[in-house]
Structures are given as C-alpha cells and as structure tokens.
Amino acid sequence: QRLKAAVHYTVGCLCQDVAEDKDLHFSKQTIAAISEITFRQCEIFAKDLEMFARHAKRSTVTTEDVKLLARRSSSLLKYITQKGEEITSSNMEQKEKKKKKSSAAKEGRAAGEQEAAVIESEDSNMA
C-alpha cells in the first residue's frame, strides 16, 4: 500500500509539472488511472526481470536483464546502457582506491615491522 501511495504521489507530481508546462489540467480520476496503470506495468516488469534471471539460471537480476526489458524503447535502452557504464566505471575507481589504501597500509605495516626488528636487534647487540 505504501508503494502504491508513493507511485500515486509521484505520478501526481509529474502530472502537475506537465500541466503547468503545457497549460493543461489533469482530473483526480485521470491521475488515479495513470497511477494504477504505472503500478501494474511495474509489477509486469518485475515479473519479467525475475523470469529473465531465472532463465539464465541466476537468482539475481543484472543490468543485462534490465537492458533486455528495455529493448523496445531505444531511448530508454540508450539511457540505461549509459548509466550502467557510469556505475561500472565508478565501481572500478572505488575498487582501485581500496586496493591502493590496503597496499599502502600493508607497506606501512611492513615498514613498521622492519623498524621494530632493527630496534630489537640494536637492543640485543647493546646487551
């Protein structure tokens, strides 16, 4: 119910934006109908995505499944592909940063261990 209400609210906001831009008026019944259609279409999309993943013998929906779903709308497919590439490159950058941090930390620990070993050997030589 909360999800349906959120969809209805969002559709209402979008209709209001379009109404102001195009100098139109949407009745409450029209907004409710658009909301209901949108919600039902989202349910269909969710089932299709689940079936695509299951067909590929996976339990997780991937971006490739979403692209397959959007294949009939070239502009949507282009947008999804672009966003997927942005997310992938962002994830790669984050992984590289983590690798650099962890390797720097390892080098710092190794240098610290070497210093401790040198100090220990100097102490034992003095005794």
N, CA, C and O atoms as a MOPAC input file, in Angstrom:
PM7 MOZYME 1SCF
protein

 N      0.82500 1    -1.20300 1     0.00000 1
 C      0.00000 1     0.00000 1     0.00000 1
 C      0.86400 1     1.26100 1     0.00000 1
 O      0.55800 1     2.23500 1    -0.68700 1
 N      1.94200 1     1.23000 1     0.77400 1
 C      2.82000 1     2.40600 1     0.81300 1
 C      3.48400 1     2.62700 1    -0.53800 1
 O      3.67300 1     3.76500 1    -0.96800 1
 N      3.83400 1     1.53600 1    -1.20200 1
 C      4.44700 1     1.63900 1    -2.51600 1
 C      3.45600 1     2.21100 1    -3.52300 1
 O      3.80800 1     3.06300 1    -4.34000 1
 N      2.23700 1     1.74500 1    -3.46100 1
 C      1.19000 1     2.27300 1    -4.34700 1
 C      0.97500 1     3.75800 1    -4.09100 1
 O      0.81400 1     4.53700 1    -5.03000 1
 N      0.97200 1     4.14200 1    -2.84200 1
 C      0.79200 1     5.55100 1    -2.48800 1
 C      1.95800 1     6.39200 1    -3.01200 1
 O      1.76300 1     7.51300 1    -3.48200 1
 N      3.16100 1     5.84400 1    -2.92700 1
 C      4.33500 1     6.56700 1    -3.43000 1
 C      4.26200 1     6.74700 1    -4.94100 1
 O      4.60200 1     7.80900 1    -5.46300 1
 N      3.81800 1     5.70600 1    -5.64100 1
 C      3.65300 1     5.80800 1    -7.09600 1
 C      2.59100 1     6.85200 1    -7.42100 1
 O      2.77500 1     7.67000 1    -8.32300 1
 N      1.48500 1     6.82400 1    -6.69000 1
 C      0.40400 1     7.78600 1    -6.92700 1
 C      0.90500 1     9.22000 1    -6.69800 1
 O      0.60700 1    10.11800 1    -7.48500 1
 N      1.64800 1     9.42300 1    -5.64000 1
 C      2.18300 1    10.75700 1    -5.33900 1
 C      3.11800 1    11.23000 1    -6.45000 1
 O      3.03000 1    12.37400 1    -6.89600 1
 N      4.01000 1    10.34900 1    -6.89300 1
 C      4.96900 1    10.70600 1    -7.93900 1
 C      4.26600 1    11.01300 1    -9.24900 1
 O      4.60800 1    11.97800 1    -9.93300 1
 N      3.28900 1    10.19900 1    -9.59700 1
 C      2.51600 1    10.45600 1   -10.82100 1
 C      1.79300 1    11.79000 1   -10.70400 1
 O      1.72700 1    12.55200 1   -11.66900 1
 N      1.25200 1    12.07400 1    -9.52700 1
 C      0.58400 1    13.36300 1    -9.31400 1
 C      1.52700 1    14.53200 1    -9.51400 1
 O      1.16200 1    15.52900 1   -10.13800 1
 N      2.74300 1    14.41700 1    -8.98500 1
 C      3.74500 1    15.48100 1    -9.15300 1
 C      4.12200 1    15.65300 1   -10.62200 1
 O      4.22700 1    16.77500 1   -11.11600 1
 N      4.32400 1    14.53100 1   -11.31400 1
 C      4.67100 1    14.60500 1   -12.73300 1
 C      3.53800 1    15.21800 1   -13.55400 1
 O      3.78100 1    16.02500 1   -14.45100 1
 N      2.31600 1    14.83700 1   -13.24700 1
 C      1.15600 1    15.40200 1   -13.95500 1
 C      1.05100 1    16.90100 1   -13.69800 1
 O      0.72300 1    17.67100 1   -14.60000 1
 N      1.32800 1    17.30300 1   -12.47900 1
 C      1.28200 1    18.72800 1   -12.14200 1
 C      2.34700 1    19.49500 1   -12.93300 1
 O      2.07700 1    20.58300 1   -13.44100 1
 N      3.55600 1    18.93200 1   -13.03800 1
 C      4.62500 1    19.56800 1   -13.81400 1
 C      4.23700 1    19.70400 1   -15.28300 1
 O      4.44200 1    20.75200 1   -15.89600 1
 N      3.67400 1    18.63100 1   -15.84000 1
 C      3.25600 1    18.65700 1   -17.24800 1
 C      2.11500 1    19.65100 1   -17.43400 1
 O      2.07600 1    20.38400 1   -18.42300 1
 N      1.19000 1    19.67300 1   -16.48100 1
 C      0.04000 1    20.58500 1   -16.57100 1
 C      0.50900 1    22.03900 1   -16.59400 1
 O      0.00100 1    22.84600 1   -17.37300 1
 N      1.46600 1    22.36700 1   -15.74800 1
 C      1.98500 1    23.74300 1   -15.72200 1
 C      2.73800 1    24.07200 1   -17.00000 1
 O      2.62100 1    25.17300 1   -17.53800 1
 N      3.51100 1    23.10600 1   -17.48100 1
 C      4.32400 1    23.32500 1   -18.67800 1
 C      3.46900 1    23.45400 1   -19.93800 1
 O      3.73800 1    24.29700 1   -20.79400 1
 N      2.44500 1    22.61900 1   -20.04700 1
 C      1.61600 1    22.58700 1   -21.26100 1
 C      0.28200 1    23.30300 1   -21.10500 1
 O     -0.55000 1    23.27600 1   -22.01200 1
 N      0.07900 1    23.93800 1   -19.96700 1
 C     -1.16600 1    24.65000 1   -19.68800 1
 C     -2.37800 1    23.71500 1   -19.83500 1
 O     -3.32400 1    24.00100 1   -20.56900 1
 N     -2.31500 1    22.59800 1   -19.11700 1
 C     -3.37200 1    21.58600 1   -19.11400 1
 C     -3.90800 1    21.38800 1   -17.70600 1
 O     -3.42000 1    21.98900 1   -16.75000 1
 N     -4.92200 1    20.53400 1   -17.59500 1
 C     -5.45600 1    20.17000 1   -16.28400 1
 C     -5.71100 1    18.67300 1   -16.27500 1
 O     -6.32600 1    18.14500 1   -17.20200 1
 N     -5.24100 1    17.97200 1   -15.22800 1
 C     -5.48800 1    16.54600 1   -15.06400 1
 C     -6.48100 1    16.35600 1   -13.92300 1
 O     -6.27600 1    16.87000 1   -12.82400 1
 N     -7.55000 1    15.62200 1   -14.18500 1
 C     -8.52200 1    15.34200 1   -13.12000 1
 C     -7.92500 1    14.31100 1   -12.15600 1
 O     -6.95400 1    13.62400 1   -12.47200 1
 N     -8.53400 1    14.22800 1   -10.97700 1
 C     -8.06400 1    13.24500 1    -9.98500 1
 C     -8.24500 1    11.82600 1   -10.50700 1
 O     -7.42600 1    10.95000 1   -10.22600 1
 N     -9.31600 1    11.59500 1   -11.26600 1
 C     -9.55900 1    10.27000 1   -11.83000 1
 C     -8.47400 1     9.90600 1   -12.85500 1
 O     -8.03300 1     8.76000 1   -12.92800 1
 N     -8.05700 1    10.89800 1   -13.63900 1
 C     -7.00800 1    10.65600 1   -14.63400 1
 C     -5.69700 1    10.30500 1   -13.94500 1
 O     -5.01100 1     9.36500 1   -14.34700 1
 N     -5.35200 1    11.05400 1   -12.91500 1
 C     -4.12200 1    10.78600 1   -12.16700 1
 C     -4.18800 1     9.40100 1   -11.52600 1
 O     -3.20100 1     8.66600 1   -11.52900 1
 N     -5.34100 1     9.04700 1   -10.98100 1
 C     -5.51200 1     7.73000 1   -10.36300 1
 C     -5.37600 1     6.62300 1   -11.40900 1
 O     -4.77400 1     5.58500 1   -11.13400 1
 N     -5.92800 1     6.83500 1   -12.60000 1
 C     -5.82900 1     5.82900 1   -13.65700 1
 C     -4.38500 1     5.66300 1   -14.12000 1
 O     -3.91300 1     4.54000 1   -14.30200 1
 N     -3.68800 1     6.77700 1   -14.31100 1
 C     -2.27600 1     6.71000 1   -14.71600 1
 C     -1.45900 1     6.01000 1   -13.63800 1
 O     -0.58000 1     5.20500 1   -13.94600 1
 N     -1.74400 1     6.31000 1   -12.38700 1
 C     -1.03500 1     5.66200 1   -11.26500 1
 C     -1.25600 1     4.15800 1   -11.26900 1
 O     -0.31300 1     3.38700 1   -11.09300 1
 N     -2.49100 1     3.74400 1   -11.46700 1
 C     -2.82600 1     2.31700 1   -11.46200 1
 C     -2.13700 1     1.59700 1   -12.62300 1
 O     -1.57800 1     0.51500 1   -12.44300 1
 N     -2.18100 1     2.19400 1   -13.79800 1
 C     -1.51900 1     1.59600 1   -14.96300 1
 C     -0.01900 1     1.50000 1   -14.73000 1
 O      0.60000 1     0.48400 1   -15.04500 1
 N      0.56300 1     2.55800 1   -14.17800 1
 C      2.00500 1     2.57600 1   -13.89900 1
 C      2.37100 1     1.47500 1   -12.91300 1
 O      3.35200 1     0.75900 1   -13.11500 1
 N      1.58700 1     1.33600 1   -11.84800 1
 C      1.86200 1     0.32400 1   -10.83700 1
 C      1.77000 1    -1.08000 1   -11.43400 1
 O      2.62500 1    -1.92700 1   -11.17600 1
 N      0.72800 1    -1.32100 1   -12.23300 1
 C      0.57000 1    -2.64000 1   -12.85800 1
 C      1.71600 1    -2.93400 1   -13.82300 1
 O      2.20900 1    -4.06000 1   -13.88500 1
 N      2.13800 1    -1.92300 1   -14.57300 1
 C      3.24800 1    -2.12300 1   -15.51000 1
 C      4.53700 1    -2.43900 1   -14.75500 1
 O      5.33000 1    -3.26900 1   -15.19800 1
 N      4.74400 1    -1.78500 1   -13.62800 1
 C      5.92700 1    -2.08200 1   -12.80000 1
 C      5.89600 1    -3.51600 1   -12.28700 1
 O      6.93300 1    -4.17600 1   -12.21600 1
 N      4.70800 1    -4.00000 1   -11.92800 1
 C      4.58100 1    -5.39100 1   -11.49400 1
 C      4.94400 1    -6.34300 1   -12.63500 1
 O      5.61900 1    -7.34900 1   -12.41500 1
 N      4.50200 1    -6.03000 1   -13.84300 1
 C      4.83400 1    -6.84400 1   -15.01600 1
 C      6.33800 1    -6.81900 1   -15.26100 1
 O      6.94700 1    -7.85500 1   -15.52700 1
 N      6.93600 1    -5.62500 1   -15.16900 1
 C      8.37900 1    -5.50300 1   -15.35100 1
 C      9.12200 1    -6.35700 1   -14.33200 1
 O     10.07600 1    -7.05300 1   -14.67900 1
 N      8.69000 1    -6.30400 1   -13.08100 1
 C      9.35900 1    -7.06900 1   -12.02100 1
 C      9.28400 1    -8.56700 1   -12.30800 1
 O     10.27400 1    -9.27900 1   -12.13800 1
 N      8.13300 1    -9.04400 1   -12.73600 1
 C      7.99200 1   -10.47200 1   -13.06100 1
 C      8.85600 1   -10.84900 1   -14.25600 1
 O      9.48300 1   -11.90800 1   -14.26100 1
 N      8.89200 1    -9.98000 1   -15.27500 1
 C      9.72500 1   -10.25200 1   -16.44300 1
 C     11.20200 1   -10.31800 1   -16.06000 1
 O     11.92200 1   -11.21600 1   -16.49700 1
 N     11.64500 1    -9.37200 1   -15.25000 1
 C     13.04600 1    -9.37100 1   -14.81400 1
 C     13.38400 1   -10.64800 1   -14.05000 1
 O     14.44800 1   -11.23700 1   -14.23800 1
 N     12.47700 1   -11.05700 1   -13.20000 1
 C     12.67200 1   -12.28900 1   -12.43800 1
 C     12.78200 1   -13.48900 1   -13.38200 1
 O     13.62100 1   -14.36700 1   -13.18200 1
 N     11.93700 1   -13.52100 1   -14.40300 1
 C     11.96100 1   -14.62200 1   -15.36600 1
 C     13.24500 1   -14.61000 1   -16.20400 1
 O     13.80000 1   -15.67000 1   -16.49400 1
 N     13.71800 1   -13.42600 1   -16.59400 1
 C     14.97100 1   -13.33600 1   -17.35600 1
 C     16.12200 1   -13.90800 1   -16.53800 1
 O     16.92800 1   -14.68600 1   -17.04800 1
 N     16.19300 1   -13.52300 1   -15.28000 1
 C     17.26800 1   -14.01900 1   -14.41200 1
 C     17.13600 1   -15.53000 1   -14.21400 1
 O     18.13000 1   -16.25300 1   -14.27400 1
 N     15.92700 1   -16.00000 1   -13.98300 1
 C     15.71100 1   -17.43100 1   -13.77100 1
 C     16.07200 1   -18.23000 1   -15.02800 1
 O     16.64600 1   -19.31500 1   -14.93600 1
 N     15.73100 1   -17.68400 1   -16.19900 1
 C     16.05800 1   -18.35000 1   -17.45700 1
 C     17.57100 1   -18.50400 1   -17.61400 1
 O     18.04900 1   -19.50000 1   -18.15700 1
 N     18.31500 1   -17.51000 1   -17.13600 1
 C     19.77500 1   -17.56100 1   -17.18900 1
 C     20.35800 1   -18.34700 1   -16.00700 1
 O     21.57100 1   -18.36500 1   -15.79800 1
 N     19.48300 1   -18.98800 1   -15.24600 1
 C     19.88200 1   -19.79600 1   -14.08100 1
 C     20.60900 1   -18.96600 1   -13.03000 1
 O     21.58800 1   -19.40700 1   -12.43000 1
 N     20.10200 1   -17.74900 1   -12.82300 1
 C     20.64100 1   -16.86100 1   -11.79900 1
 C     19.52000 1   -16.52500 1   -10.83000 1
 O     18.33900 1   -16.62100 1   -11.16300 1
 N     19.90900 1   -16.13200 1    -9.62800 1
 C     18.90600 1   -15.69000 1    -8.64900 1
 C     18.92400 1   -14.17500 1    -8.49900 1
 O     18.12200 1   -13.60700 1    -7.75700 1
 N     19.84800 1   -13.52300 1    -9.21100 1
 C     19.99000 1   -12.07300 1    -9.12200 1
 C     19.71700 1   -11.44000 1   -10.47700 1
 O     20.20000 1   -11.91600 1   -11.50500 1
 N     18.94100 1   -10.36600 1   -10.47100 1
 C     18.68200 1    -9.60800 1   -11.68900 1
 C     19.90000 1    -8.72800 1   -11.97100 1
 O     20.40900 1    -8.05900 1   -11.07100 1
 N     20.35900 1    -8.72900 1   -13.21000 1
 C     21.52800 1    -7.93300 1   -13.58600 1
 C     21.11900 1    -6.79300 1   -14.51500 1
 O     19.96800 1    -6.70000 1   -14.94200 1
 N     22.08500 1    -5.93200 1   -14.81600 1
 C     21.80700 1    -4.83100 1   -15.74700 1
 C     21.48400 1    -5.37200 1   -17.13400 1
 O     20.73500 1    -4.74600 1   -17.88400 1
 N     22.03400 1    -6.51400 1   -17.47800 1
 C     21.71100 1    -7.11500 1   -18.77700 1
 C     20.23300 1    -7.48700 1   -18.84900 1
 O     19.62200 1    -7.36200 1   -19.91100 1
 N     19.65100 1    -7.93800 1   -17.75200 1
 C     18.22000 1    -8.23800 1   -17.70900 1
 C     17.40000 1    -6.96600 1   -17.92400 1
 O     16.40200 1    -6.96900 1   -18.64400 1
 N     17.83800 1    -5.88900 1   -17.29200 1
 C     17.12700 1    -4.61100 1   -17.42000 1
 C     17.22600 1    -4.10500 1   -18.85500 1
 O     16.25400 1    -3.57600 1   -19.39500 1
 N     18.38600 1    -4.26400 1   -19.47100 1
 C     18.54600 1    -3.85500 1   -20.87400 1
 C     17.62400 1    -4.67100 1   -21.77900 1
 O     17.02400 1    -4.13600 1   -22.71200 1
 N     17.52000 1    -5.95700 1   -21.49800 1
 C     16.62800 1    -6.81900 1   -22.27900 1
 C     15.18100 1    -6.35600 1   -22.13600 1
 O     14.42200 1    -6.36000 1   -23.10600 1
 N     14.81000 1    -5.96300 1   -20.93900 1
 C     13.45900 1    -5.46800 1   -20.69800 1
 C     13.19200 1    -4.16900 1   -21.47000 1
 O     12.08300 1    -3.94200 1   -21.95400 1
 N     14.21300 1    -3.32700 1   -21.57600 1
 C     14.05200 1    -2.00300 1   -22.20400 1
 C     14.33400 1    -2.01300 1   -23.70200 1
 O     14.37000 1    -0.95500 1   -24.32900 1
 N     14.53100 1    -3.17600 1   -24.27200 1
 C     14.97900 1    -3.27200 1   -25.66400 1
 C     14.02400 1    -2.63100 1   -26.66900 1
 O     14.46500 1    -2.24100 1   -27.75000 1
 N     12.74800 1    -2.50900 1   -26.35800 1
 C     11.77000 1    -1.96200 1   -27.31100 1
 C     11.75800 1    -0.43900 1   -27.34600 1
 O     11.18300 1     0.15900 1   -28.25400 1
 N     12.38400 1     0.18000 1   -26.37200 1
 C     12.48300 1     1.63900 1   -26.33800 1
 C     13.95300 1     2.01600 1   -26.50900 1
 O     14.74400 1     1.91200 1   -25.57200 1
 N     14.30600 1     2.45300 1   -27.71500 1
 C     15.71900 1     2.71400 1   -27.99500 1
 C     16.28600 1     3.82100 1   -27.10200 1
 O     17.43800 1     3.74200 1   -26.67400 1
 N     15.48500 1     4.84700 1   -26.82000 1
 C     15.98800 1     5.92800 1   -25.96300 1
 C     16.18700 1     5.44600 1   -24.52800 1
 O     17.17300 1     5.80600 1   -23.88500 1
 N     15.26900 1     4.64200 1   -24.02900 1
 C     15.40900 1     4.09500 1   -22.67500 1
 C     16.59300 1     3.13700 1   -22.60700 1
 O     17.35600 1     3.15600 1   -21.64100 1
 N     16.74600 1     2.30300 1   -23.62800 1
 C     17.86800 1     1.37100 1   -23.66500 1
 C     19.19300 1     2.12700 1   -23.68700 1
 O     20.14000 1     1.74600 1   -22.99900 1
 N     19.25800 1     3.18700 1   -24.46800 1
 C     20.47000 1     4.00100 1   -24.53300 1
 C     20.77500 1     4.61600 1   -23.17000 1
 O     21.92400 1     4.61100 1   -22.72900 1
 N     19.74400 1     5.14800 1   -22.49800 1
 C     19.91000 1     5.75900 1   -21.17900 1
 C     20.39500 1     4.73100 1   -20.15500 1
 O     21.32500 1     4.99600 1   -19.39300 1
 N     19.76800 1     3.57100 1   -20.14400 1
 C     20.13600 1     2.52100 1   -19.19200 1
 C     21.56400 1     2.04800 1   -19.43900 1
 O     22.31900 1     1.82400 1   -18.49300 1
 N     21.93200 1     1.89500 1   -20.70500 1
 C     23.28900 1     1.47600 1   -21.05200 1
 C     24.30200 1     2.50300 1   -20.56300 1
 O     25.33300 1     2.14700 1   -19.99200 1
 N     24.00300 1     3.77500 1   -20.79200 1
 C     24.89900 1     4.85800 1   -20.36400 1
 C     25.05900 1     4.86100 1   -18.84500 1
 O     26.17800 1     4.95000 1   -18.33900 1
 N     23.95600 1     4.76600 1   -18.12500 1
 C     24.01900 1     4.76000 1   -16.65800 1
 C     24.76200 1     3.53200 1   -16.14800 1
 O     25.52500 1     3.62000 1   -15.18500 1
 N     24.54200 1     2.39200 1   -16.78800 1
 C     25.25200 1     1.17200 1   -16.38900 1
 C     26.74800 1     1.31400 1   -16.53400 1
 O     27.50800 1     0.87000 1   -15.67400 1
 N     27.17700 1     1.94200 1   -17.63700 1
 C     28.60500 1     2.16700 1   -17.84800 1
 C     29.17100 1     3.13100 1   -16.80600 1
 O     30.28500 1     2.94000 1   -16.31800 1
 N     28.39400 1     4.17200 1   -16.46700 1
 C     28.84300 1     5.11900 1   -15.44100 1
 C     29.01700 1     4.42100 1   -14.09800 1
 O     30.00600 1     4.64300 1   -13.39800 1
 N     28.06800 1     3.59100 1   -13.74900 1
 C     28.12400 1     2.87000 1   -12.47100 1
 C     29.31100 1     1.91700 1   -12.46000 1
 O     30.01900 1     1.81100 1   -11.45800 1
 N     29.52700 1     1.22500 1   -13.57300 1
 C     30.64300 1     0.28500 1   -13.66200 1
 C     31.97600 1     1.00300 1   -13.49800 1
 O     32.84400 1     0.53900 1   -12.75800 1
 N     32.14600 1     2.13600 1   -14.18600 1
 C     33.41700 1     2.86200 1   -14.07200 1
 C     33.59600 1     3.42400 1   -12.66600 1
 O     34.71300 1     3.44900 1   -12.14900 1
 N     32.51400 1     3.87400 1   -12.04500 1
 C     32.58600 1     4.37500 1   -10.67400 1
 C     32.99200 1     3.26100 1    -9.71300 1
 O     33.81300 1     3.47300 1    -8.82000 1
 N     32.42000 1     2.08500 1    -9.89900 1
 C     32.77200 1     0.94000 1    -9.04800 1
 C     34.23200 1     0.53800 1    -9.22900 1
 O     34.90800 1     0.18000 1    -8.26400 1
 N     34.71200 1     0.59800 1   -10.46200 1
 C     36.11300 1     0.25300 1   -10.72500 1
 C     37.04200 1     1.24500 1   -10.02500 1
 O     38.05300 1     0.85000 1    -9.44400 1
 N     36.69600 1     2.53300 1   -10.08300 1
 C     37.51300 1     3.55400 1    -9.41700 1
 C     37.55700 1     3.31500 1    -7.91400 1
 O     38.61400 1     3.43500 1    -7.29400 1
 N     36.40700 1     2.97500 1    -7.32400 1
 C     36.36100 1     2.72400 1    -5.88200 1
 C     37.19800 1     1.50900 1    -5.51600 1
 O     37.87700 1     1.50900 1    -4.48900 1
 N     37.15700 1     0.47000 1    -6.35100 1
 C     37.96200 1    -0.71800 1    -6.07900 1
 C     39.44900 1    -0.38900 1    -6.13300 1
 O     40.22900 1    -0.86500 1    -5.30800 1
 N     39.84000 1     0.44000 1    -7.12400 1
 C     41.25000 1     0.82600 1    -7.22800 1
 C     41.69100 1     1.62300 1    -6.01500 1
 O     42.80100 1     1.43200 1    -5.51800 1
 N     40.83400 1     2.51600 1    -5.53000 1
 C     41.16800 1     3.30200 1    -4.33400 1
 C     41.34200 1     2.38400 1    -3.13300 1
 O     42.27000 1     2.56400 1    -2.34500 1
 N     40.45400 1     1.39500 1    -2.98700 1
 C     40.55900 1     0.46700 1    -1.87000 1
 C     41.85200 1    -0.33600 1    -1.96300 1
 O     42.51500 1    -0.57500 1    -0.95300 1
 N     42.20800 1    -0.75100 1    -3.18000 1
 C     43.44700 1    -1.51400 1    -3.35800 1
 C     44.65200 1    -0.66900 1    -2.95900 1
 O     45.56000 1    -1.14700 1    -2.27900 1
 N     44.65100 1     0.60500 1    -3.39400 1
 C     45.76400 1     1.49100 1    -3.06100 1
 C     45.86600 1     1.69200 1    -1.55900 1
 O     46.96000 1     1.66600 1    -0.99400 1
 N     44.71500 1     1.89500 1    -0.90900 1
 C     44.71900 1     2.08700 1     0.54600 1
 C     45.22500 1     0.84100 1     1.25500 1
 O     46.04400 1     0.92900 1     2.17000 1
 N     44.73500 1    -0.32500 1     0.82900 1
 C     45.13700 1    -1.55500 1     1.52100 1
 C     46.61000 1    -1.86200 1     1.26200 1
 O     47.30600 1    -2.32800 1     2.16500 1
 N     47.09800 1    -1.61100 1     0.04500 1
 C     48.51900 1    -1.87200 1    -0.22100 1
 C     49.39600 1    -0.86100 1     0.52400 1
 O     50.47600 1    -1.21400 1     0.99900 1
 N     48.94300 1     0.38500 1     0.62900 1
 C     49.69600 1     1.39200 1     1.39000 1
 C     49.73400 1     1.01000 1     2.86800 1
 O     50.75900 1     1.17200 1     3.53200 1
 N     48.62400 1     0.50900 1     3.37300 1
 C     48.56900 1     0.09900 1     4.77400 1
 C     49.49300 1    -1.09500 1     5.00700 1
 O     50.17200 1    -1.17000 1     6.03000 1
 N     49.51500 1    -2.02700 1     4.05400 1
 C     50.40600 1    -3.18200 1     4.19000 1
 C     51.85500 1    -2.74700 1     4.16500 1
 O     52.67000 1    -3.23400 1     4.94900 1
 N     52.18400 1    -1.81100 1     3.24700 1
 C     53.55500 1    -1.30900 1     3.18000 1
 C     53.93200 1    -0.59900 1     4.46900 1
 O     55.05300 1    -0.73300 1     4.96100 1
 N     52.98300 1     0.16100 1     5.01500 1
 C     53.23100 1     0.86400 1     6.27900 1
 C     53.47200 1    -0.10600 1     7.41200 1
 O     54.35300 1     0.10900 1     8.24400 1
 N     52.69100 1    -1.17800 1     7.44900 1
 C     52.88100 1    -2.19100 1     8.48400 1
 C     54.21900 1    -2.88800 1     8.31200 1
 O     54.92500 1    -3.13400 1     9.29000 1
 N     54.57000 1    -3.20700 1     7.07600 1
 C     55.84100 1    -3.89200 1     6.81300 1
 C     57.00500 1    -3.00100 1     7.22200 1
 O     57.96700 1    -3.47300 1     7.82800 1
 N     56.92400 1    -1.72300 1     6.89400 1
 C     57.99600 1    -0.79300 1     7.27600 1
 C     58.07300 1    -0.69200 1     8.80000 1
 O     59.16700 1    -0.66400 1     9.36300 1
 N     56.94100 1    -0.63900 1     9.45700 1
 C     56.91200 1    -0.56700 1    10.91700 1
 C     57.48100 1    -1.81400 1    11.54900 1
 O     58.18600 1    -1.73400 1    12.55500 1
 N     57.18600 1    -2.96900 1    10.97300 1
 C     57.72200 1    -4.22600 1    11.48500 1
 C     59.23900 1    -4.28000 1    11.30000 1
 O     59.96300 1    -4.77000 1    12.16600 1
 N     59.71400 1    -3.76500 1    10.14800 1
 C     61.16000 1    -3.75100 1     9.90700 1
 C     61.84900 1    -2.84000 1    10.91600 1
 O     62.90400 1    -3.18300 1    11.44900 1
 N     61.25600 1    -1.68600 1    11.17700 1
 C     61.82600 1    -0.76300 1    12.16800 1
 C     61.90100 1    -1.42600 1    13.53100 1
 O     62.91500 1    -1.32800 1    14.22200 1
 N     60.82400 1    -2.10100 1    13.91700 1
 C     60.80000 1    -2.76200 1    15.21900 1
 C     61.88100 1    -3.83900 1    15.28300 1
 O     62.53700 1    -4.00700 1    16.31100 1
 N     62.06200 1    -4.56500 1    14.18500 1
 C     63.08200 1    -5.61300 1    14.14800 1
 C     64.47900 1    -5.00700 1    14.27300 1
 O     65.33400 1    -5.55400 1    14.96900 1
 N     64.71100 1    -3.88000 1    13.60300 1
 C     66.01100 1    -3.21000 1    13.67500 1
 C     66.27200 1    -2.73500 1    15.10100 1
 O     67.36400 1    -2.92100 1    15.63600 1
 N     65.26500 1    -2.12300 1    15.70700 1
 C     65.40500 1    -1.62600 1    17.07800 1
 C     65.68500 1    -2.78000 1    18.02600 1
 O     66.53600 1    -2.67000 1    18.90800 1
 N     64.95900 1    -3.90700 1    17.84700 1
 C     65.17400 1    -5.07800 1    18.70100 1
 C     66.59900 1    -5.61600 1    18.55800 1
 O     67.24900 1    -5.96500 1    19.54300 1
 N     67.06900 1    -5.67400 1    17.30600 1
 C     68.42200 1    -6.20600 1    17.10400 1
 C     69.46600 1    -5.25400 1    17.68500 1
 O     70.48300 1    -5.70500 1    18.21200 1
 N     69.22900 1    -3.94900 1    17.59600 1
 C     70.15800 1    -2.99100 1    18.18900 1
 C     70.17900 1    -3.13900 1    19.69900 1
 O     71.24000 1    -3.10300 1    20.32200 1
 N     68.98300 1    -3.30800 1    20.29000 1
 C     68.88900 1    -3.50200 1    21.73700 1
 C     69.63200 1    -4.76900 1    22.17400 1
 O     70.34200 1    -4.76400 1    23.18000 1
 N     69.46300 1    -5.84700 1    21.41300 1
 C     70.11400 1    -7.10300 1    21.79800 1
 C     71.63500 1    -6.99900 1    21.59300 1
 O     72.40200 1    -7.62700 1    22.32400 1
 N     72.07000 1    -6.20700 1    20.60000 1
 C     73.51500 1    -6.01500 1    20.39500 1
 C     74.13500 1    -5.23200 1    21.52900 1
 O     75.28600 1    -5.48000 1    21.88900 1
 N     73.41400 1    -4.30800 1    22.09500 1
 C     73.92600 1    -3.48300 1    23.19100 1
 C     74.07200 1    -4.29700 1    24.47100 1
 O     74.92600 1    -3.99600 1    25.30600 1
 N     73.26900 1    -5.29500 1    24.62500 1
 C     73.30700 1    -6.10300 1    25.83900 1
 C     74.43400 1    -7.04700 1    25.80500 1
 O     74.62600 1    -7.81300 1    26.74900 1

